[in-house]
Short mmCIF file of C-alpha atoms in Angstrom, two decimals:
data_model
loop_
_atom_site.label_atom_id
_atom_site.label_comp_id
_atom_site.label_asym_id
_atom_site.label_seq_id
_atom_site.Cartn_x
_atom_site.Cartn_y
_atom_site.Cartn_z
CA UNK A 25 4.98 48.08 -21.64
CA UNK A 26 7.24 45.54 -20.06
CA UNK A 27 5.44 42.68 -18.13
CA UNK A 28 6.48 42.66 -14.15
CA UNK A 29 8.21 39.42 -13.87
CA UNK A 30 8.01 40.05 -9.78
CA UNK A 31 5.44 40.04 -7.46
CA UNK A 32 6.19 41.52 -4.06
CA UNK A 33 3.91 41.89 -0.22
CA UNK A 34 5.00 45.16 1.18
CA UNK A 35 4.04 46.85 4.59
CA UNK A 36 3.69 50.58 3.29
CA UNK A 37 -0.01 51.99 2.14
CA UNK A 38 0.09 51.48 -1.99
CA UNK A 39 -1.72 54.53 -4.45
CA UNK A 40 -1.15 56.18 -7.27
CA UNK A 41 2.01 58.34 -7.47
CA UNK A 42 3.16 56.72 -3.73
CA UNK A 43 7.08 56.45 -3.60
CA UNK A 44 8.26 52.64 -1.68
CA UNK A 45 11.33 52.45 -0.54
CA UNK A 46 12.49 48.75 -0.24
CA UNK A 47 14.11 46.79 2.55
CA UNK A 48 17.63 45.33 2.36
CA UNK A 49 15.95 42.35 1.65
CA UNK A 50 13.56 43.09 -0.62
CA UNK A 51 16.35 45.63 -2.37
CA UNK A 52 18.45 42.38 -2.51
CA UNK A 53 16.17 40.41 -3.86
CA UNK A 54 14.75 42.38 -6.92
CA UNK A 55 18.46 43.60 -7.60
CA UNK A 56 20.93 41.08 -6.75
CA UNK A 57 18.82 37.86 -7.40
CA UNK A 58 16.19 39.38 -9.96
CA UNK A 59 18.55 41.56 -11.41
CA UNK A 60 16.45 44.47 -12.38
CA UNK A 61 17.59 47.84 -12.57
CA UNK A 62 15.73 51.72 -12.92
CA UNK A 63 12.76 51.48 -14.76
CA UNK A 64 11.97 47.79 -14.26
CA UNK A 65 7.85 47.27 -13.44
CA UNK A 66 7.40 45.26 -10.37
CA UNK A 67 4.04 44.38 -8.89
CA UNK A 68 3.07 45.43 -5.28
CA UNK A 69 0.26 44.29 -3.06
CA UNK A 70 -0.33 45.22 0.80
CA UNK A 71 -3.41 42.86 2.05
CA UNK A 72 -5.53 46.32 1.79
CA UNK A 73 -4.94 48.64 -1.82
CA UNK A 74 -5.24 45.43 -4.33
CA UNK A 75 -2.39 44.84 -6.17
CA UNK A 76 -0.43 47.84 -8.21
CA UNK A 77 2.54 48.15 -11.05
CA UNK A 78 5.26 49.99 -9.92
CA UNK A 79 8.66 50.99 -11.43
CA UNK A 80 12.09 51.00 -10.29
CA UNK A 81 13.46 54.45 -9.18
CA UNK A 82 16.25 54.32 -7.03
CA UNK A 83 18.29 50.64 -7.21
CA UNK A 84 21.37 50.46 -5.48
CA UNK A 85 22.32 46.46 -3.74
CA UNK A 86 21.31 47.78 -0.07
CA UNK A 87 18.47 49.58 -0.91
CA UNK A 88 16.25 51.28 -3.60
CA UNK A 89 12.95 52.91 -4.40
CA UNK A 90 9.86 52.06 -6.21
CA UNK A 91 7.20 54.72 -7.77
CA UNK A 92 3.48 53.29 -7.84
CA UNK A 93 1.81 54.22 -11.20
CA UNK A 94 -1.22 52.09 -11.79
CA UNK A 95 -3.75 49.54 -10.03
CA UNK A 96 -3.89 46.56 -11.75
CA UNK A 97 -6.12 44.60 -9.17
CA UNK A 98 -8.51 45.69 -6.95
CA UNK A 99 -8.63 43.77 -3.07
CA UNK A 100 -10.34 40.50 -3.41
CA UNK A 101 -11.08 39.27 -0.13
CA UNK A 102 -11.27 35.55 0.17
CA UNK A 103 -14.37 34.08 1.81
CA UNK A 104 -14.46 34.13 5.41
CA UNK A 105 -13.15 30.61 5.92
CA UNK A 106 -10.72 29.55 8.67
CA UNK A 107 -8.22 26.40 8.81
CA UNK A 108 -7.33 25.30 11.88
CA UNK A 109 -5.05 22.34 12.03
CA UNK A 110 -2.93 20.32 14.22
CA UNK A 111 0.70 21.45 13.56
CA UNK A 112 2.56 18.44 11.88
CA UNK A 113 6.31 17.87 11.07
CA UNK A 114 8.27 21.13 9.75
CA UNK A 115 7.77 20.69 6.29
CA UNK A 116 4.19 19.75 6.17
CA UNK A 117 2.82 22.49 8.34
CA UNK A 118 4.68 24.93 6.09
CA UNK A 119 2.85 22.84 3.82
CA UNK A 120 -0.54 23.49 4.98
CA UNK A 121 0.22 26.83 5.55
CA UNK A 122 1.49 27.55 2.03
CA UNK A 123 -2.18 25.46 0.67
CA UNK A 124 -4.52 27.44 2.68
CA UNK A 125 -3.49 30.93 1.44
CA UNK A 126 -3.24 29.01 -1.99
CA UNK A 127 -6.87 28.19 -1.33
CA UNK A 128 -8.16 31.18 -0.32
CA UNK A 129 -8.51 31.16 3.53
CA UNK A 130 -9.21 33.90 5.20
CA UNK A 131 -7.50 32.84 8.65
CA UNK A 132 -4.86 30.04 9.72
CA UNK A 133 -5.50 28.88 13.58
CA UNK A 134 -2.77 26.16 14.60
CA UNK A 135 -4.71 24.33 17.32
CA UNK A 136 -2.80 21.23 19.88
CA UNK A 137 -5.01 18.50 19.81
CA UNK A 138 -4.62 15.69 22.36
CA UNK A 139 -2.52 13.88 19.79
CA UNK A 140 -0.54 16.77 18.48
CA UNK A 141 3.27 15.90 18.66
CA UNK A 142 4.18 19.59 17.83
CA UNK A 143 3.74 21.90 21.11
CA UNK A 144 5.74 24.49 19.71
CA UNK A 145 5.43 26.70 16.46
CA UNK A 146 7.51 29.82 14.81
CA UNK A 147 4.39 32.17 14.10
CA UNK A 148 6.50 34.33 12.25
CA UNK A 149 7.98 31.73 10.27
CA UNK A 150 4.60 30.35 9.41
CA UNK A 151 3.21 34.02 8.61
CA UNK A 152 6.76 34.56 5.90
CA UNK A 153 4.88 31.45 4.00
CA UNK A 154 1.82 32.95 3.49
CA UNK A 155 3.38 35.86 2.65
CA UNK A 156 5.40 34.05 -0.15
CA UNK A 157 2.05 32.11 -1.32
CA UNK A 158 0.35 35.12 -1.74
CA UNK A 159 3.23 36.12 -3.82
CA UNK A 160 3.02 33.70 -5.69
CA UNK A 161 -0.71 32.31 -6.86
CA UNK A 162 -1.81 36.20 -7.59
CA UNK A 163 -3.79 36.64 -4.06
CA UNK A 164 -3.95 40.45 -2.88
CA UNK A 165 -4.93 39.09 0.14
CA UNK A 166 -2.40 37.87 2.90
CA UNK A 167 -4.72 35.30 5.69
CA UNK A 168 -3.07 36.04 9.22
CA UNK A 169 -1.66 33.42 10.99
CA UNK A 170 -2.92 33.05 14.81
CA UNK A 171 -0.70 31.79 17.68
CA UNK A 172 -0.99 28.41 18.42
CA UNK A 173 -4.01 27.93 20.39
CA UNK A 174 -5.43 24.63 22.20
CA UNK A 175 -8.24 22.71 20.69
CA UNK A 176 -10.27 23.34 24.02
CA UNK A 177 -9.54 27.26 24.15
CA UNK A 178 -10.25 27.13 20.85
CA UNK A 179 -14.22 25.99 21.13
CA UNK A 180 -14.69 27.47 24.37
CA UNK A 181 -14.48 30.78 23.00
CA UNK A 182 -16.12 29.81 19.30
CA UNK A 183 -17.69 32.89 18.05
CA UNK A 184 -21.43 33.24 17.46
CA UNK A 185 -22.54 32.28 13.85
CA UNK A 186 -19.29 31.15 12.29
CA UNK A 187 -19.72 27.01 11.62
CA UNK A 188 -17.42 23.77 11.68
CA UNK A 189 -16.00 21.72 8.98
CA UNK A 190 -14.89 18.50 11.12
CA UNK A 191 -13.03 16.18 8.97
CA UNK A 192 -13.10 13.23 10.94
CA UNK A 193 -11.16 10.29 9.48
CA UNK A 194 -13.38 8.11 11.26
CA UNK A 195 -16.01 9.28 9.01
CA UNK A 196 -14.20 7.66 5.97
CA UNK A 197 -16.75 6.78 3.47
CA UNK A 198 -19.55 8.93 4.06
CA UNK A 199 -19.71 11.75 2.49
CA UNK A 200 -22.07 14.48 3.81
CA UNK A 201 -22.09 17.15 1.30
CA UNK A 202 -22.21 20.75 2.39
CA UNK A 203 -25.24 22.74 1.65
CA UNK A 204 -25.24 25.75 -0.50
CA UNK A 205 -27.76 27.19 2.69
CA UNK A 206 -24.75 26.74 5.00
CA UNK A 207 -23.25 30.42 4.02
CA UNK A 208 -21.69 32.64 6.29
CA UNK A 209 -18.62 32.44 8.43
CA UNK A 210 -16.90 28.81 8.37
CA UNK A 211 -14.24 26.86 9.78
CA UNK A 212 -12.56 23.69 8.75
CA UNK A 213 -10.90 21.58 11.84
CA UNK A 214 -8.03 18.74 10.54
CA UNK A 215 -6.41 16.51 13.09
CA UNK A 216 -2.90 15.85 13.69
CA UNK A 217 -1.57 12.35 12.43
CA UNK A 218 -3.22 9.73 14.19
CA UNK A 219 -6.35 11.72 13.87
CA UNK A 220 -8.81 13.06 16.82
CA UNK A 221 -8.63 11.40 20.63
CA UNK A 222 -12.00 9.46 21.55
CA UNK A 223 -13.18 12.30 24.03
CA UNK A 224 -12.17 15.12 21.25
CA UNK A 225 -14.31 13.45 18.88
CA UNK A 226 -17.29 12.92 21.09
CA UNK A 227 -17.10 16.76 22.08
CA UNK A 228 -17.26 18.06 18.63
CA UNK A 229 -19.70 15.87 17.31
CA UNK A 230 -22.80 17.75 19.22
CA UNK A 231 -21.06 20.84 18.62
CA UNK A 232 -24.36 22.98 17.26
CA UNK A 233 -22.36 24.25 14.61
CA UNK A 234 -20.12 21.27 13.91
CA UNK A 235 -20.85 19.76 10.34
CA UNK A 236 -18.73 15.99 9.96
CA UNK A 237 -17.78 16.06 6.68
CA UNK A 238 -16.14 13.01 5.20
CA UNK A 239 -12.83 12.52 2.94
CA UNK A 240 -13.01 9.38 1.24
CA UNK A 241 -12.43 6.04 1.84
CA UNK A 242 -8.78 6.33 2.24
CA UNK A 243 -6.74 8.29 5.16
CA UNK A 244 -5.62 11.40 4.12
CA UNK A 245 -2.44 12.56 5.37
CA UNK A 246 -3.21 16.33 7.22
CA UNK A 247 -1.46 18.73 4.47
CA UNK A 248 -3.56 16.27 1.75
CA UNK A 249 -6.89 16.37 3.64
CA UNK A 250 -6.66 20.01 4.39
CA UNK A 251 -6.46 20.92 0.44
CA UNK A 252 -9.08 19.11 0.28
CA UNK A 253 -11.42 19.88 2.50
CA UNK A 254 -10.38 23.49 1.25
CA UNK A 255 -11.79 22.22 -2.32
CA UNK A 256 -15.10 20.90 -0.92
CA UNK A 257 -15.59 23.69 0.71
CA UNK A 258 -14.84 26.66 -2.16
CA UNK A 259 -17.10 24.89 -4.44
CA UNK A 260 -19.95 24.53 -1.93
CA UNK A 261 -19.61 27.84 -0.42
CA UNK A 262 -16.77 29.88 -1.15
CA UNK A 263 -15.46 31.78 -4.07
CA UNK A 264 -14.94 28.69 -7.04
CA UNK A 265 -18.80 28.93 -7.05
CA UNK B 4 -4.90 -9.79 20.02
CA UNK B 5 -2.65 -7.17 19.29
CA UNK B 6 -3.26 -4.45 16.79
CA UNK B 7 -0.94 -3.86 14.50
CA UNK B 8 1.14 -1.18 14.15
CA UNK B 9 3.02 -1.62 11.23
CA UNK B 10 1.48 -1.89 7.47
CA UNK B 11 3.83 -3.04 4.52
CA UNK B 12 3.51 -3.73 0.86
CA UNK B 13 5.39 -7.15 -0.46
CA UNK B 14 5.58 -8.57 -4.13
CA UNK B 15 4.27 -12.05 -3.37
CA UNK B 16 1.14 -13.62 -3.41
CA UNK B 17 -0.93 -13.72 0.21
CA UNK B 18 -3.46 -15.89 1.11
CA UNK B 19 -3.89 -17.99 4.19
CA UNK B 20 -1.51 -20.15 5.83
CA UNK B 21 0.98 -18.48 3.02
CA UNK B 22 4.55 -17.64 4.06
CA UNK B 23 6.04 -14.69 3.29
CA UNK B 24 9.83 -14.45 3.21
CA UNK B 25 11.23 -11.13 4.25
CA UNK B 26 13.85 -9.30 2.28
CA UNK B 27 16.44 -7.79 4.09
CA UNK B 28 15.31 -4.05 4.25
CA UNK B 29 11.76 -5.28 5.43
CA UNK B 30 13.71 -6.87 8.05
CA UNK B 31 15.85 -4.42 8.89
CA UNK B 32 12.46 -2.34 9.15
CA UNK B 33 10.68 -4.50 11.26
CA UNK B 34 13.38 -5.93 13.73
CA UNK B 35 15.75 -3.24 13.52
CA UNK B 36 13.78 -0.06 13.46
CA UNK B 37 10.29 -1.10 14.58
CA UNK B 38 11.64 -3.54 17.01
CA UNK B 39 9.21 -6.33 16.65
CA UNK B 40 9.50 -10.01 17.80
CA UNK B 41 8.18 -13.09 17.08
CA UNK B 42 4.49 -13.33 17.02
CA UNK B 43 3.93 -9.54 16.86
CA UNK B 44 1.38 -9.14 13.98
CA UNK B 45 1.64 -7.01 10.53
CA UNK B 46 -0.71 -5.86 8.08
CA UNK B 47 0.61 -6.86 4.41
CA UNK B 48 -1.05 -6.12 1.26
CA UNK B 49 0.31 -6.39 -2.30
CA UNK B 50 -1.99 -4.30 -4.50
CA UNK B 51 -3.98 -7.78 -5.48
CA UNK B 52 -5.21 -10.16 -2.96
CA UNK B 53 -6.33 -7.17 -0.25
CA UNK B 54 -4.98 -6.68 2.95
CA UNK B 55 -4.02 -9.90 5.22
CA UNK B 56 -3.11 -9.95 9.11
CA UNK B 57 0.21 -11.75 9.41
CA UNK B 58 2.17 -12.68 12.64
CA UNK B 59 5.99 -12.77 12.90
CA UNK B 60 7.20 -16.09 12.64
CA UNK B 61 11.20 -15.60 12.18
CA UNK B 62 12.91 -12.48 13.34
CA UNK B 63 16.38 -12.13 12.34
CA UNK B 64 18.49 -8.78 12.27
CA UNK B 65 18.86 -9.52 8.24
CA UNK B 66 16.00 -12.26 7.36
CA UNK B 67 12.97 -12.68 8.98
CA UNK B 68 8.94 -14.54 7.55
CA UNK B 69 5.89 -13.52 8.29
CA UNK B 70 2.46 -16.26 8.56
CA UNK B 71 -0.33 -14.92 6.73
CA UNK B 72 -3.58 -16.13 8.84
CA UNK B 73 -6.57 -13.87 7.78
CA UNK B 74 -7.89 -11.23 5.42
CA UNK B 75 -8.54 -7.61 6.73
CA UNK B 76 -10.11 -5.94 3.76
CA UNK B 77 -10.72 -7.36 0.54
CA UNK B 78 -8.61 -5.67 -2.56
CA UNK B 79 -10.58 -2.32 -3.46
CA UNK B 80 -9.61 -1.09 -6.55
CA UNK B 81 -9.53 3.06 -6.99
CA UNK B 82 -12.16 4.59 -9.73
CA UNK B 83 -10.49 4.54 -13.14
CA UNK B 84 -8.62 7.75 -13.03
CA UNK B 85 -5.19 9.02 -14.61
CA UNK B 86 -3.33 11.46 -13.11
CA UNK B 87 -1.21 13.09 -15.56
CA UNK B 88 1.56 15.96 -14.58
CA UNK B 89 4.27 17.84 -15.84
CA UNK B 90 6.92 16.97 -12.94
CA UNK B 91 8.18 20.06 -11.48
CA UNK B 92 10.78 20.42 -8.81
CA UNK B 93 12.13 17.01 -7.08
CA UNK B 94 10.25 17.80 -3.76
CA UNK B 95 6.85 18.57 -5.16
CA UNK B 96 7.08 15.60 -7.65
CA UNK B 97 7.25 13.73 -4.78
CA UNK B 98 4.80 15.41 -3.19
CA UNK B 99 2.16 14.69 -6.08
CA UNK B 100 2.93 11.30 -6.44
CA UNK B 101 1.85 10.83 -2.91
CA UNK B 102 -0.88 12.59 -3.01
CA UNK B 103 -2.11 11.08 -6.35
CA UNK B 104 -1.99 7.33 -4.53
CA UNK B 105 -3.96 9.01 -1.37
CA UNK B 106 -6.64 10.74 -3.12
CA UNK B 107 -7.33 7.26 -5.45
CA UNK B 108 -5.73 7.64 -8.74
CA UNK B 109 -5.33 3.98 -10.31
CA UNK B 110 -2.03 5.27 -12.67
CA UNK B 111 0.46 8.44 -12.52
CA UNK B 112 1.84 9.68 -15.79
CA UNK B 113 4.59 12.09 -15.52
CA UNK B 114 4.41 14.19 -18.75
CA UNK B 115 6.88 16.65 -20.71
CA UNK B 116 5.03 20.02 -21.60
CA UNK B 117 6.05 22.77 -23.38
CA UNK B 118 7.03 24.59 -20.30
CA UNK B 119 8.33 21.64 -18.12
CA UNK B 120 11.25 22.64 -16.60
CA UNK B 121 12.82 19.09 -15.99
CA UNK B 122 13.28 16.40 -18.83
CA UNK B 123 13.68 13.30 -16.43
CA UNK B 124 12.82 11.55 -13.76
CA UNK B 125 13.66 8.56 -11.46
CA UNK B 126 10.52 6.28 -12.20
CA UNK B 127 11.98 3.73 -9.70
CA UNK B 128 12.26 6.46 -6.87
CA UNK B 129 8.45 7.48 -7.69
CA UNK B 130 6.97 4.30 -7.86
CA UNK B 131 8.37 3.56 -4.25
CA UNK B 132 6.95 6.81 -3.28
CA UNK B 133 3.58 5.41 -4.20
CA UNK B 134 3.97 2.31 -2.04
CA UNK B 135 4.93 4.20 1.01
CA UNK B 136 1.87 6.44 0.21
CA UNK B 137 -0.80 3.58 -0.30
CA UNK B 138 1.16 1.85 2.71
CA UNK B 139 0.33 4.99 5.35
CA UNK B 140 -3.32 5.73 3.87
CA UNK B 141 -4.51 2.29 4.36
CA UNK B 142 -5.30 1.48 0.68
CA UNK B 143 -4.59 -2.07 -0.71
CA UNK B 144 -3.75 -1.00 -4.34
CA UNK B 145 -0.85 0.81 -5.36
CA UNK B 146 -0.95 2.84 -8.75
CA UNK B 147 1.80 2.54 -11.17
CA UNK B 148 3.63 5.38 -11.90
CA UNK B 149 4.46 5.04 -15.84
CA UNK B 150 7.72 6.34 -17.33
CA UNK B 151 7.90 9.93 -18.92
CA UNK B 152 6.03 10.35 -21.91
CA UNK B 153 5.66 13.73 -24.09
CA UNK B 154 2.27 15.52 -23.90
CA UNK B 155 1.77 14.95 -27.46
CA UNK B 156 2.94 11.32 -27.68
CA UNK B 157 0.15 10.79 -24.95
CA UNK B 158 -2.61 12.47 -26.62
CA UNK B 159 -1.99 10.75 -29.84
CA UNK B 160 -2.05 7.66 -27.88
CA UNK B 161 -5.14 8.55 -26.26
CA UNK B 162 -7.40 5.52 -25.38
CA UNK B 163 -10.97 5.56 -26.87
CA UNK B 164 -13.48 6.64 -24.18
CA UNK B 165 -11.24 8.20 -21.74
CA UNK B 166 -12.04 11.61 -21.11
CA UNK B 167 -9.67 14.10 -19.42
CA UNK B 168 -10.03 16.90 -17.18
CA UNK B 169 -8.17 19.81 -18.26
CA UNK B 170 -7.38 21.75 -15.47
CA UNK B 171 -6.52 25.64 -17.21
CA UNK B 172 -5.04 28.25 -15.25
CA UNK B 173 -5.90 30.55 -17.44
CA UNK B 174 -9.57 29.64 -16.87
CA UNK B 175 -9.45 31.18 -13.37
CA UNK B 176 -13.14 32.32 -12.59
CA UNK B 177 -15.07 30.22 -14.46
CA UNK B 178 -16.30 27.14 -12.27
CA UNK B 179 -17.99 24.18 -14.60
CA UNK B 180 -18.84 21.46 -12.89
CA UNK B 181 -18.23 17.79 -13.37
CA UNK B 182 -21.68 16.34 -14.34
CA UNK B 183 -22.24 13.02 -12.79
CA UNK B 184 -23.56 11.63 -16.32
CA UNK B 185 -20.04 11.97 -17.30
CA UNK B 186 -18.94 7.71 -15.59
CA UNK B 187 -16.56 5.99 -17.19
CA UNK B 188 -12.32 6.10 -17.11
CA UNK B 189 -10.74 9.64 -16.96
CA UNK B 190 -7.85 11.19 -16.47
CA UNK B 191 -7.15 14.60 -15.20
CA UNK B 192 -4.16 16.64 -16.49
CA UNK B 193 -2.35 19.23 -14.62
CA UNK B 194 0.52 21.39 -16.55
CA UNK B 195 3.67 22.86 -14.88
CA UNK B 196 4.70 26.26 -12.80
CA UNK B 197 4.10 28.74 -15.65
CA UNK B 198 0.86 26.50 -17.08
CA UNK B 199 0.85 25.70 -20.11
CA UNK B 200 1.89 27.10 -23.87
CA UNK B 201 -0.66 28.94 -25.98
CA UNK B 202 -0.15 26.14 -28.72
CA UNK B 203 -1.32 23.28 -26.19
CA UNK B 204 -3.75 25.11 -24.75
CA UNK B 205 -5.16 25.37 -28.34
CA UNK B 206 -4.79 22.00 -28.76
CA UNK B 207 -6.26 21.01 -25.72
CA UNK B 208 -9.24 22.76 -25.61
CA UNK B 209 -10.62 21.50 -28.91
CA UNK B 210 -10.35 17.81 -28.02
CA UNK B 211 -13.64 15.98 -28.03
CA UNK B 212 -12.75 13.95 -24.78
CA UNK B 213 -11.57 17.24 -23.02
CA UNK B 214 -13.18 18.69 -20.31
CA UNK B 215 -11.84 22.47 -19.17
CA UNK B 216 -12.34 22.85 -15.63
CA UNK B 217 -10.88 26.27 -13.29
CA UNK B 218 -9.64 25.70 -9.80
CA UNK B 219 -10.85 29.01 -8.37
CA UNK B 220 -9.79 32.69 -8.77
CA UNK B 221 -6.14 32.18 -7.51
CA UNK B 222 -3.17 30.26 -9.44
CA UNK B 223 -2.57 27.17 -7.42
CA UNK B 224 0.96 25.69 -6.98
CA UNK B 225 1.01 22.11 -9.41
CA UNK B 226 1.00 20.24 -6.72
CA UNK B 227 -1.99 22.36 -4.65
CA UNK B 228 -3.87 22.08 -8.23
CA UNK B 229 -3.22 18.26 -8.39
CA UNK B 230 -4.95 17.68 -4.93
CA UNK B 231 -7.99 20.08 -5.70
CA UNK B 232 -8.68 18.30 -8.88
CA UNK B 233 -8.72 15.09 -7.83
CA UNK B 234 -10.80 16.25 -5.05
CA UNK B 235 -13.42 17.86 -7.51
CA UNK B 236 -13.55 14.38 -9.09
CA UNK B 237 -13.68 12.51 -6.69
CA UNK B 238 -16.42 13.84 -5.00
CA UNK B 239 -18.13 14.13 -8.51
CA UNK B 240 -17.49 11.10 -10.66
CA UNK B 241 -14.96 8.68 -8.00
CA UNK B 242 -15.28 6.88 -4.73
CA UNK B 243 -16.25 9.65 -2.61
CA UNK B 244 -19.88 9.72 -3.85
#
């Protein structure tokens, strides 16, 4: 059996015996870029049915067909971990998008902070990235990626139960480790460049559920400290247990 | 007194009442960009003598000398740790040479690997990608970036007592942790996109300084998997204890 040297998101439901028919994109893609033709295994995952081999049926440059045959992953859910993070320039907020569906997180929240230089974001642009992570590091899981929402709005309406990773630069040096008690729903919170405002970090300090978790002795830049904050947290709570 | 806002690396020597003669970039930098004056203060450090408040004592368009008059933060050195990657694409090279001077790595070793995808690099370019990193996150050492080596060359030049942390992708799933017994110099290895070859993962694994350690159920990006294993060590074995 040939080995699927592509790994594609699609929309459609995915089971056995299920015909796909592609996008112009995606038909592009797979036959003008990828060059595969009829017969070709491809592998297809949807964020619900796990992740399934499919073969070429129909490939034509502006559009073309796929035929599901087998499951070759089930759905793996990542933990039920949130990032929210100040957006950044361009390149590293696709960054830190890109890293937290890497990382397994469930749910990407761009928050404005008091210091946040970015007021604007393309959701949909931000959403294609995690798409293409997924893609790419073998996920069958796709995190959503919310509107931009401000800090404020954000913790007013803080569900019940779900707990706060605050990495607070100011923190630098010590390091709180997270308890393996702490389970259930999580967040982690990163700051924009220049870090937190006086009166934000007052507030979430007596948050209930805020934890302060420190990264080191040295300032992390945002995409750096929100991989690893990410780390700290799979390994204390999450799925690298 | 003013708090500075600009932090710079320089070759020479600082101590107090030293002069420090400004090259022409740095000036450029300062006066031209930053648009600083006489008597405006800068933070210098130069990897040795820790960081020093200076004050701007000449402040010409293309020379320019700065007054050191006190120590900020004495030189802190970063743990003992290696980080050793197969360089990948220009923009992620860059990206994990930064990274690797934020999270505390004392010395970067680009390496060739079975599977690495580009035989050179610009050492010259890294390095200074190094300095701007350790010059943004604070630190007052900058690790040296070495020149290119093969993967074999470097284990057959391995130094007694190092031990290395072997970070397999095909390991997914199977989380050992760092015990904090294991002290002493280390070095942690990360392979290219597409991981490493079945030959040097053989090789690898049956080193006696080798430790295999998984980065969670999904495939992380090289430069995703540099930042979560330096992460896992630091908080383990480094300066995040």
């Amino acid at each position: 059996m040939k080995q699927a040297k592509v790994r594609l998101y699609v929309e459609q439901g995915l089971g056995e015996g299920q015909t796909i028919p592609l996008t112009k994109e995606q038909a592009h893609y797979l036959f003008g870029v990828m060059r595969m033709a009829v017969d070709d295994p491809v592998l297809l995952f949807n964020g619900r049915d796990g992740e399934w081999r499919c073969v070429v049926t129909v490939a034509n440059k502006r559009n073309g067909e796929l035929l599901c045959e087998a499951q070759t992953k089930p759905l793996q859910m990542p933990p039920d971990l949130w990032l929210c993070f100040a957006p950044i320039k361009k390149a590293r907020t696709d960054f830190i998008v890109e890293k937290a569906a890497e990382m397994g997180a469930a749910r990407i929240v761009p928050v404005t902070t008091d210091f946040t230089n970015s007021e604007r974001i393309r959701q949909d642009r931000l959403q294609a990235h995690a798409v293409e992570a997924a893609e790419q590091c073998g996920g069958t899981y796709v995190p959503e990626v919310a509107e931009l929402t401000k800090l404020e709005r954000l913790l007013a309406d803080w569900p019940d139960g779900r707990q706060l990773m605050f990495c607070d630069e100011a923190e630098v040096g010590s390091a709180k480790r997270l308890a393996a008690s702490e389970g259930g729903p999580w967040a982690i919170l990163i700051g924009p460049e220049g870090g937190f405002s006086e009166a934000e970090r007052a507030k979430l300090k007596v948050l209930p559920f805020a934890h302060v978790v420190s990264l080191g002795p040295r300032i992390l830049r945002a995409d750096t400290a929100a991989v690893a904050a990410m780390t700290l947290w799979q390994q204390a709570l999450g799925d690298w247990q």
